[in-house]
Amino acid sequence: EIHMPVPVCLIENTPARGLVVQEEALQVLSEVTQPVVVVAITGLYRTGKSYLMNRLACQRKGFSLGSSVQSHTKGIWMWCVPHPCKPGHTLVLLDTEGLGDVEKGDTKNDTWIFVLSVLLCSTLIYNSRGTIDQQAMEQLHYVVKLTEHIKLKAAPKKSKDELEDSEKFVLFFPAFVWAVRDFTLQLEMNGKEVSDDEYLENALKLKAGSSPEIQCYNQPRECIRRFFPDRKCFVFDQPATKRNLVCLEELQDNELDPDFQQQVEKFCSHIWENSAPKTILGSRVITGNMLGKLAATYVEAIQSGAVPCLESAVLALAKIENTAAVKEACERETLELFMTRAFEDDICYFQAELIRQVEEVKVKFCTDNERASHDKCKAALRDLSQDMERRISDGIYHVPGGYQQFKGDQQALVEKYQELPGKGVKAAAVLQEFLQGRKALAKSILNADLSLTEKDRELKCQQDQHERAEQERKVQREKEAEEKQKLQGQL
């Protein structure tokens, strides 16, 4: 079992580098050899997410609560604790940065944080405040973008009969729990008392019609119903008086609102008893060690400008695990063969020499393998980028709107590259190197685009002014002609 006194940052969200996996967290996960139950919480900032996660860890303190309007959690933080109900399992709690934090200024990573939460967990808690109304649904707009930010397979569909990715997402998406905090309404419909779950299902009902307003109303509800058929709802009263909320983690149970305390106990029991171990495609239950590798693979894809692909991540994980298994088996068999034939005299020296030679062969093999993979990936990118290189030489991108065209072509190139089989162990590193080498070019195209767009705007503005002036002169001439005609008629 792993023993973590406090949470650590798993994925840091930095202004300069974006999302970055932290080595300390990966080291912790590498030591977790048990199956993991992964519970992530997401939602708007300052809605009390961290408090619930601390209670799931059976602790009062851990994830930072904060007592002001400022968001404390940045990126995704992780806490591994022994599972309260499943012996031989580790409970991994992921507390995520609050969505929609106005202080961040740039919220482009909000969607990626939501996507990573979905990809890494087996149970996803969405935390909101107040009621489940249209505003709450609109704040959950990240769920609408899931199909644009996740791929199941690296290769496109082989036939028309094959299901689209969006239709298969339900097979691997986590269980969904909506936690409604500071709930002030009565759980009643048509004068009849209803359960928390009935309240949620009523809020997810679709409206009939096809107007833009109805489509806007239905879209987030359709996505939740389609992607999360396994869903649950919990409503919570306010935990304490406003004065005591600033020290919530210090309050004893008898100082909490009794209804809130009962609701929290019911919520925690459900999560502990019903959250399943994390699995990947093929229903393979994963360990903490595998979870860390998945997190690194997904973040690496996002950093490269690509969309995380489950099949590619599983293949990468399989390659790592299978390579380690082969190495372990070979070393064990080699030592067994040696021990069968060796004399007892001076055996330690020769055993050490055997291990040294095996390690030497392995290092040479790995070096040759990496070099071959590097050369193959460089050649693949060189072939795939020929068309773009011609476009760059011809100045196709140095036009107003050229930057978006450049980004679109580059994304298409990345996707084609990722679909190529047999790239080897250096596939991601070579792609990252390729994209880094194009940053200066991308900046040059962006600057040219902005400059040319501004010139076009100025030119259009001048043209509009000229046309308006010409129109005014025309109107003036027509007016003078009418007046002249009137004078002639009077004579």
Coordinates of C-alpha atoms in Angstrom, one line a residue:
E1 CA 0.0 0.0 0.0
I2 CA 1.1 3.5 -0.7
H3 CA 1.1 6.1 2.1
M4 CA 0.8 9.7 1.0
P5 CA 0.4 12.2 3.9
V6 CA -0.6 15.0 1.5
P7 CA -1.7 15.3 -2.1
V8 CA 0.9 16.2 -4.9
C9 CA 0.5 17.9 -8.2
L10 CA 0.0 15.4 -11.0
I11 CA -0.5 17.8 -14.0
E12 CA 0.7 21.4 -13.5
N13 CA -1.0 24.1 -15.5
T14 CA 1.6 26.8 -16.3
P15 CA 1.2 30.0 -18.3
A16 CA 4.5 29.4 -20.2
R17 CA 4.4 25.7 -20.9
G18 CA 0.8 24.8 -20.6
L19 CA 0.0 21.4 -19.1
V20 CA 3.0 19.5 -17.7
V21 CA 3.1 16.1 -15.9
Q22 CA 5.1 16.2 -12.6
E23 CA 7.8 13.6 -12.1
E24 CA 7.2 13.5 -8.3
A25 CA 3.6 12.3 -8.9
L26 CA 4.7 9.8 -11.6
Q27 CA 7.3 8.4 -9.1
V28 CA 4.5 7.9 -6.5
L29 CA 2.3 6.1 -9.0
S30 CA 5.1 3.9 -10.2
E31 CA 5.2 2.4 -6.7
V32 CA 1.4 1.6 -6.8
T33 CA 1.2 -2.0 -8.0
Q34 CA -2.4 -2.5 -6.9
P35 CA -5.5 -1.9 -9.1
V36 CA -6.6 1.7 -8.8
V37 CA -10.1 3.2 -8.4
V38 CA -9.8 6.7 -9.8
V39 CA -12.3 9.4 -8.7
A40 CA -11.9 12.9 -10.3
I41 CA -13.9 16.0 -9.4
T42 CA -14.4 18.9 -11.8
G43 CA -16.6 22.0 -11.9
L44 CA -16.6 25.8 -11.6
Y45 CA -14.0 27.3 -9.3
R46 CA -14.8 28.1 -5.7
T47 CA -17.7 25.6 -5.5
G48 CA -16.2 23.4 -2.7
K49 CA -14.7 20.6 -4.7
S50 CA -11.7 20.1 -2.5
Y51 CA -13.8 19.6 0.6
L52 CA -15.6 16.6 -0.8
M53 CA -12.3 15.0 -2.0
N54 CA -10.8 15.4 1.5
R55 CA -13.9 13.6 2.9
L56 CA -13.4 10.8 0.4
A57 CA -9.9 10.4 1.6
C58 CA -11.3 10.1 5.2
Q59 CA -9.5 13.3 6.1
R60 CA -10.5 16.8 7.0
K61 CA -7.4 18.4 5.5
G62 CA -5.4 17.6 2.4
F63 CA -6.5 19.3 -0.8
S64 CA -6.4 23.0 -0.4
L65 CA -9.8 24.6 0.4
G66 CA -9.1 28.3 0.6
S67 CA -11.6 30.7 2.2
S68 CA -11.7 33.5 -0.3
V69 CA -13.2 34.0 -3.8
Q70 CA -9.9 33.1 -5.3
S71 CA -9.3 29.6 -6.8
H72 CA -6.6 27.6 -4.9
T73 CA -6.2 24.5 -7.0
K74 CA -4.2 24.8 -10.2
G75 CA -3.8 22.0 -12.7
I76 CA -4.7 18.5 -11.4
W77 CA -3.7 17.3 -7.9
M78 CA -3.6 13.7 -6.8
W79 CA -3.9 11.8 -3.5
C80 CA -3.4 8.1 -3.3
V81 CA -5.0 6.4 -0.2
P82 CA -5.9 2.8 0.8
H83 CA -9.4 2.1 -0.5
P84 CA -11.8 2.1 2.5
C85 CA -14.0 -0.7 1.1
K86 CA -11.9 -2.7 -1.4
P87 CA -9.0 -4.5 0.1
G88 CA -6.0 -4.8 -2.3
H89 CA -7.0 -1.6 -4.2
T90 CA -5.8 2.0 -4.0
L91 CA -8.1 4.9 -4.2
V92 CA -6.7 7.7 -6.4
L93 CA -8.4 11.1 -5.9
L94 CA -7.9 13.8 -8.5
D95 CA -8.9 17.3 -7.6
T96 CA -8.9 19.6 -10.6
E97 CA -8.5 23.3 -11.2
G98 CA -11.7 25.2 -11.1
L99 CA -13.2 25.8 -14.6
G100 CA -14.1 29.3 -15.7
D101 CA -11.7 31.1 -13.3
V102 CA -11.8 34.7 -14.5
E103 CA -8.4 35.5 -12.8
K104 CA -6.7 33.1 -15.2
G105 CA -7.4 35.4 -18.2
D106 CA -6.6 32.6 -20.6
T107 CA -9.0 29.7 -20.1
K108 CA -7.9 27.6 -23.2
N109 CA -6.7 24.8 -20.9
D110 CA -10.1 24.4 -19.1
T111 CA -11.4 22.0 -21.8
W112 CA -8.2 19.9 -21.7
I113 CA -8.4 19.7 -17.9
F114 CA -12.0 18.4 -18.2
V115 CA -10.9 16.0 -21.0
L116 CA -8.0 14.6 -18.9
S117 CA -10.3 14.1 -16.0
V118 CA -12.7 12.0 -18.1
L119 CA -9.8 10.0 -19.6
L120 CA -8.1 9.2 -16.3
C121 CA -10.9 8.4 -13.9
S122 CA -13.4 5.6 -13.4
T123 CA -15.9 8.0 -11.7
L124 CA -16.3 11.6 -12.6
I125 CA -17.9 14.0 -10.1
Y126 CA -19.3 17.3 -11.5
N127 CA -19.6 19.8 -8.7
S128 CA -22.0 22.8 -9.1
R129 CA -23.8 25.2 -6.8
G130 CA -27.4 26.2 -6.5
T131 CA -29.8 24.3 -8.8
I132 CA -29.6 22.3 -12.0
D133 CA -31.0 25.0 -14.3
Q134 CA -30.2 26.2 -17.8
Q135 CA -27.3 28.2 -16.5
A136 CA -25.8 25.2 -14.8
M137 CA -26.2 23.2 -18.1
E138 CA -24.5 25.9 -20.1
Q139 CA -21.6 26.0 -17.6
L140 CA -21.1 22.3 -18.4
H141 CA -20.5 23.1 -22.1
Y142 CA -17.2 21.2 -21.9
V143 CA -19.1 17.9 -22.2
V144 CA -20.3 19.1 -25.7
K145 CA -16.7 19.3 -26.9
L146 CA -15.6 15.8 -25.8
T147 CA -16.0 14.3 -29.3
E148 CA -13.7 17.0 -30.7
H149 CA -11.0 16.4 -28.1
I150 CA -10.9 12.6 -27.9
K151 CA -10.3 9.9 -30.4
L152 CA -10.9 6.2 -29.9
K153 CA -8.9 4.8 -32.9
A154 CA -5.8 6.1 -34.6
A155 CA -7.1 5.1 -38.1
P156 CA -10.3 6.4 -39.7
K157 CA -13.4 4.2 -40.1
K158 CA -12.9 1.2 -42.5
S159 CA -16.5 0.9 -43.5
K160 CA -19.8 2.8 -43.3
D161 CA -21.1 0.1 -40.9
E162 CA -18.4 0.8 -38.3
L163 CA -19.6 3.0 -35.4
E164 CA -18.4 6.6 -35.1
D165 CA -16.2 7.4 -32.1
S166 CA -18.9 9.4 -30.5
E167 CA -21.2 6.3 -30.5
K168 CA -18.5 4.2 -28.7
F169 CA -17.5 6.7 -26.1
V170 CA -20.2 5.3 -23.7
L171 CA -18.2 2.1 -23.6
F172 CA -15.3 3.6 -21.7
F173 CA -16.5 6.9 -20.3
P174 CA -16.6 7.0 -16.4
A175 CA -19.6 6.8 -14.2
F176 CA -21.1 10.4 -13.7
V177 CA -22.1 11.9 -10.4
W178 CA -23.6 15.4 -10.2
A179 CA -23.0 17.0 -6.8
V180 CA -25.3 20.1 -6.3
R181 CA -24.0 22.2 -3.4
D182 CA -25.9 24.8 -1.3
F183 CA -29.2 23.5 -2.6
T184 CA -32.0 25.7 -1.5
L185 CA -35.1 24.2 -3.2
Q186 CA -37.5 21.5 -2.0
L187 CA -37.1 18.2 -3.9
E188 CA -40.7 18.2 -5.2
M189 CA -42.4 18.0 -8.5
N190 CA -46.1 18.5 -9.0
G191 CA -46.5 18.5 -5.2
K192 CA -44.8 15.1 -4.9
E193 CA -41.5 14.5 -3.1
V194 CA -38.8 13.2 -5.5
S195 CA -35.3 11.7 -5.0
D196 CA -32.0 13.4 -6.0
D197 CA -31.8 11.1 -9.0
E198 CA -35.3 11.9 -10.2
Y199 CA -34.5 15.6 -9.8
L200 CA -31.5 15.1 -12.2
E201 CA -33.4 13.1 -14.7
N202 CA -36.2 15.7 -14.8
A203 CA -33.5 18.4 -15.4
L204 CA -32.1 16.3 -18.3
K205 CA -35.5 16.0 -20.2
L206 CA -35.4 17.3 -23.8
K207 CA -37.7 19.8 -25.3
A208 CA -39.5 19.0 -28.5
G209 CA -38.8 21.3 -31.5
S210 CA -35.9 22.3 -33.7
S211 CA -35.5 26.1 -33.2
P212 CA -32.0 27.4 -32.4
E213 CA -33.2 28.1 -28.8
I214 CA -34.4 24.6 -28.3
Q215 CA -31.3 23.1 -29.9
C216 CA -29.1 25.2 -27.5
Y217 CA -31.3 23.9 -24.6
N218 CA -31.1 20.3 -25.6
Q219 CA -27.5 19.9 -26.7
P220 CA -25.7 19.6 -23.3
R221 CA -28.6 17.4 -22.0
E222 CA -28.3 15.1 -25.0
C223 CA -24.5 14.8 -24.5
I224 CA -24.9 13.9 -20.8
R225 CA -27.6 11.4 -21.5
R226 CA -25.6 9.8 -24.4
F227 CA -22.1 9.7 -22.9
F228 CA -23.0 9.0 -19.2
P229 CA -25.9 6.5 -19.0
D230 CA -24.5 5.5 -15.5
R231 CA -25.3 8.7 -13.6
K232 CA -26.2 9.7 -10.1
C233 CA -27.1 12.9 -8.3
F234 CA -26.5 14.2 -4.7
V235 CA -27.8 17.5 -3.4
F236 CA -26.2 19.1 -0.4
D237 CA -27.5 21.8 2.0
Q238 CA -25.1 24.5 3.1
P239 CA -22.6 22.9 5.5
A240 CA -22.5 25.7 8.1
T241 CA -23.2 29.3 8.8
K242 CA -21.5 31.8 6.5
R243 CA -19.2 32.8 9.4
N244 CA -18.0 29.2 9.9
L245 CA -17.5 28.4 6.2
V246 CA -14.1 30.1 6.3
C247 CA -12.9 27.4 8.7
L248 CA -14.9 24.5 7.3
E249 CA -12.0 22.0 7.5
E250 CA -11.6 22.8 11.2
L251 CA -15.2 22.1 12.1
Q252 CA -16.1 19.0 14.0
D253 CA -19.1 16.9 12.9
N254 CA -21.4 18.3 15.6
E255 CA -20.7 21.8 14.3
L256 CA -21.9 20.9 10.8
D257 CA -25.5 21.1 9.7
P258 CA -26.9 17.7 10.5
D259 CA -28.6 17.3 7.1
F260 CA -25.3 18.2 5.3
Q261 CA -23.4 15.7 7.4
Q262 CA -25.9 13.0 6.5
Q263 CA -25.7 13.9 2.8
V264 CA -21.9 13.8 2.8
E265 CA -21.9 10.3 4.5
K266 CA -24.4 9.0 1.9
F267 CA -22.3 10.5 -0.9
C268 CA -19.0 9.0 0.3
S269 CA -20.5 5.6 0.9
H270 CA -21.8 5.6 -2.7
I271 CA -18.5 6.5 -4.2
W272 CA -16.5 4.0 -2.1
E273 CA -18.9 1.1 -2.7
N274 CA -19.8 1.7 -6.4
S275 CA -16.8 3.3 -8.1
A276 CA -15.2 0.6 -10.3
P277 CA -11.5 0.1 -10.8
K278 CA -10.1 2.0 -13.7
T279 CA -9.9 0.0 -17.0
I280 CA -8.7 0.7 -20.5
L281 CA -9.8 -0.5 -23.9
G282 CA -10.1 -4.3 -23.7
S283 CA -11.4 -4.1 -20.1
R284 CA -7.9 -4.4 -18.7
V285 CA -7.8 -3.2 -15.1
I286 CA -4.8 -0.9 -14.6
T287 CA -2.4 -0.3 -11.7
G288 CA -1.1 3.1 -10.4
N289 CA 2.1 2.5 -12.4
M290 CA 0.0 2.2 -15.6
L291 CA -2.1 5.2 -14.7
G292 CA 1.0 7.4 -14.5
K293 CA 2.1 6.3 -18.0
L294 CA -1.4 7.0 -19.4
A295 CA -1.4 10.5 -17.9
A296 CA 2.0 11.2 -19.5
T297 CA 0.9 9.8 -22.9
Y298 CA -2.3 12.0 -22.9
V299 CA -0.5 15.2 -21.9
E300 CA 2.3 14.5 -24.5
A301 CA -0.4 14.3 -27.2
I302 CA -2.0 17.6 -26.1
Q303 CA 1.4 19.3 -26.0
S304 CA 2.1 18.1 -29.6
G305 CA -1.1 19.8 -30.8
A306 CA -2.9 16.5 -31.4
V307 CA -6.0 15.0 -29.9
P308 CA -5.5 12.2 -27.3
C309 CA -6.2 8.8 -28.8
L310 CA -7.2 5.9 -26.5
E311 CA -6.0 3.2 -28.9
S312 CA -2.6 4.9 -29.3
A313 CA -2.3 5.3 -25.5
V314 CA -3.1 1.7 -24.9
L315 CA -0.7 0.5 -27.6
A316 CA 2.1 2.7 -26.1
L317 CA 1.3 1.3 -22.6
A318 CA 1.3 -2.2 -23.9
K319 CA 4.7 -1.7 -25.6
I320 CA 6.2 -0.4 -22.3
E321 CA 4.7 -3.2 -20.2
N322 CA 5.5 -6.0 -22.7
T323 CA 9.1 -4.8 -23.1
A324 CA 9.5 -4.8 -19.3
A325 CA 8.0 -8.3 -19.2
V326 CA 10.3 -9.6 -21.9
K327 CA 13.3 -8.1 -20.2
E328 CA 12.3 -9.7 -16.9
A329 CA 11.6 -13.1 -18.5
C330 CA 14.9 -13.1 -20.4
E331 CA 17.0 -12.2 -17.4
R332 CA 15.3 -14.8 -15.3
E333 CA 15.7 -17.5 -17.9
T334 CA 19.3 -16.5 -18.5
L335 CA 20.1 -16.8 -14.8
E336 CA 18.3 -20.1 -14.6
L337 CA 20.4 -21.5 -17.5
F338 CA 23.6 -20.2 -15.9
M339 CA 22.8 -21.7 -12.5
T340 CA 22.1 -25.0 -14.1
R341 CA 25.5 -25.3 -15.7
A342 CA 27.8 -23.3 -13.5
F343 CA 30.1 -24.7 -10.8
E344 CA 29.7 -23.4 -7.3
D345 CA 33.3 -22.2 -7.2
D346 CA 33.6 -18.4 -7.8
I347 CA 30.0 -18.3 -9.0
C348 CA 29.4 -14.8 -7.9
Y349 CA 32.0 -13.3 -10.2
F350 CA 30.7 -15.1 -13.3
Q351 CA 27.1 -14.4 -12.4
A352 CA 28.0 -10.7 -12.2
E353 CA 29.8 -10.9 -15.5
L354 CA 26.8 -12.6 -17.1
I355 CA 24.5 -9.8 -16.0
R356 CA 27.0 -7.2 -17.2
Q357 CA 27.1 -8.8 -20.7
V358 CA 23.3 -9.1 -20.9
E359 CA 23.0 -5.5 -19.9
E360 CA 25.5 -4.5 -22.5
V361 CA 23.6 -6.3 -25.3
K362 CA 20.4 -4.8 -24.1
V363 CA 21.8 -1.3 -24.1
K364 CA 23.1 -1.8 -27.7
F365 CA 19.8 -3.2 -28.8
C366 CA 17.9 -0.2 -27.3
T367 CA 20.3 2.3 -28.8
D368 CA 20.0 0.7 -32.3
N369 CA 16.2 0.5 -31.9
E370 CA 15.9 4.1 -30.9
R371 CA 18.2 5.2 -33.8
A372 CA 16.1 3.2 -36.3
S373 CA 12.9 4.6 -34.9
H374 CA 14.2 8.1 -35.0
D375 CA 15.3 7.8 -38.6
K376 CA 12.0 6.2 -39.7
C377 CA 10.0 8.9 -38.0
K378 CA 12.1 11.8 -39.4
A379 CA 11.7 10.3 -42.9
A380 CA 7.9 9.9 -42.4
L381 CA 7.5 13.5 -41.3
R382 CA 9.7 14.6 -44.2
D383 CA 7.4 12.8 -46.7
L384 CA 4.2 14.0 -45.1
S385 CA 5.3 17.7 -44.9
Q386 CA 6.4 18.0 -48.6
D387 CA 3.0 19.5 -49.6
M388 CA 3.1 22.0 -46.8
E389 CA 6.7 22.9 -47.7
R390 CA 5.6 23.7 -51.2
R391 CA 2.8 25.8 -49.9
I392 CA 5.2 27.7 -47.6
S393 CA 7.7 28.3 -50.5
D394 CA 4.8 29.5 -52.7
G395 CA 3.7 32.0 -50.0
I396 CA 0.2 30.3 -49.7
Y397 CA 0.1 31.0 -46.0
H398 CA 1.3 34.7 -46.2
V399 CA -2.2 36.0 -46.8
P400 CA -5.0 37.3 -44.5
G401 CA -6.3 34.2 -42.7
G402 CA -3.2 32.2 -43.6
Y403 CA -2.4 31.3 -40.1
Q404 CA -5.6 29.3 -39.5
Q405 CA -5.0 27.5 -42.8
F406 CA -1.4 26.7 -41.7
K407 CA -2.6 25.4 -38.3
G408 CA -5.3 23.3 -40.0
D409 CA -2.8 21.8 -42.5
Q410 CA -0.3 21.1 -39.6
Q411 CA -3.0 19.4 -37.5
A412 CA -3.9 17.2 -40.5
L413 CA -0.2 16.3 -40.9
V414 CA 0.0 15.3 -37.2
E415 CA -3.0 13.1 -37.5
K416 CA -1.7 11.3 -40.6
Y417 CA 1.6 10.8 -38.8
Q418 CA -0.1 9.3 -35.8
E419 CA -2.0 6.9 -38.0
L420 CA 1.3 5.5 -39.4
P421 CA 2.1 2.0 -38.0
G422 CA 5.4 0.8 -36.7
K423 CA 7.0 4.2 -35.8
G424 CA 8.7 2.8 -32.8
V425 CA 9.8 4.2 -29.4
K426 CA 10.9 7.7 -30.7
A427 CA 7.6 8.5 -32.4
A428 CA 6.4 11.1 -29.9
A429 CA 9.9 12.7 -29.3
V430 CA 10.5 13.2 -33.1
L431 CA 7.0 14.7 -33.5
Q432 CA 7.7 17.1 -30.6
E433 CA 11.0 18.0 -32.1
F434 CA 9.4 18.6 -35.5
L435 CA 6.7 20.9 -34.1
Q436 CA 9.2 22.8 -31.9
G437 CA 11.2 23.5 -35.1
R438 CA 8.2 25.1 -36.7
K439 CA 7.4 27.5 -33.9
A440 CA 9.4 30.3 -35.4
L441 CA 7.7 29.7 -38.8
A442 CA 4.3 29.6 -37.2
K443 CA 5.0 32.9 -35.4
S444 CA 6.2 34.5 -38.7
I445 CA 3.0 33.4 -40.5
L446 CA 0.9 34.7 -37.6
N447 CA 2.6 38.1 -37.7
A448 CA 2.2 38.3 -41.4
D449 CA -1.5 37.3 -41.1
L450 CA -2.1 40.0 -38.5
S451 CA -0.3 42.6 -40.5
L452 CA -2.0 41.8 -43.8
T453 CA -5.4 41.5 -42.1
E454 CA -4.9 44.9 -40.6
K455 CA -3.9 46.4 -44.0
D456 CA -6.9 44.8 -45.6
R457 CA -9.1 46.3 -42.9
E458 CA -7.5 49.7 -43.5
L459 CA -7.9 49.4 -47.3
K460 CA -11.5 48.3 -46.9
C461 CA -12.1 51.2 -44.5
Q462 CA -10.6 53.6 -47.1
Q463 CA -12.6 52.0 -49.8
D464 CA -15.8 52.3 -47.8
Q465 CA -15.0 56.0 -47.0
H466 CA -14.3 56.6 -50.7
E467 CA -17.6 54.9 -51.7
R468 CA -19.5 56.9 -49.1
A469 CA -17.9 60.2 -50.3
E470 CA -18.7 59.3 -53.9
Q471 CA -22.3 58.4 -52.9
E472 CA -22.6 61.7 -51.1
R473 CA -21.2 63.6 -54.1
K474 CA -23.7 61.8 -56.3
V475 CA -26.6 62.7 -54.1
Q476 CA -25.4 66.3 -54.0
R477 CA -25.2 66.4 -57.8
E478 CA -28.7 64.9 -58.1
K479 CA -30.0 67.4 -55.6
E480 CA -28.3 70.3 -57.5
A481 CA -29.8 69.0 -60.8
E482 CA -33.3 68.9 -59.3
E483 CA -33.0 72.4 -58.0
K484 CA -31.7 73.6 -61.4
Q485 CA -34.6 71.9 -63.1
K486 CA -37.0 73.6 -60.7
L487 CA -35.5 77.0 -61.4
Q488 CA -35.8 76.4 -65.1
G489 CA -39.5 75.4 -64.7
Q490 CA -40.2 78.6 -62.8
L491 CA -38.7 80.7 -65.6

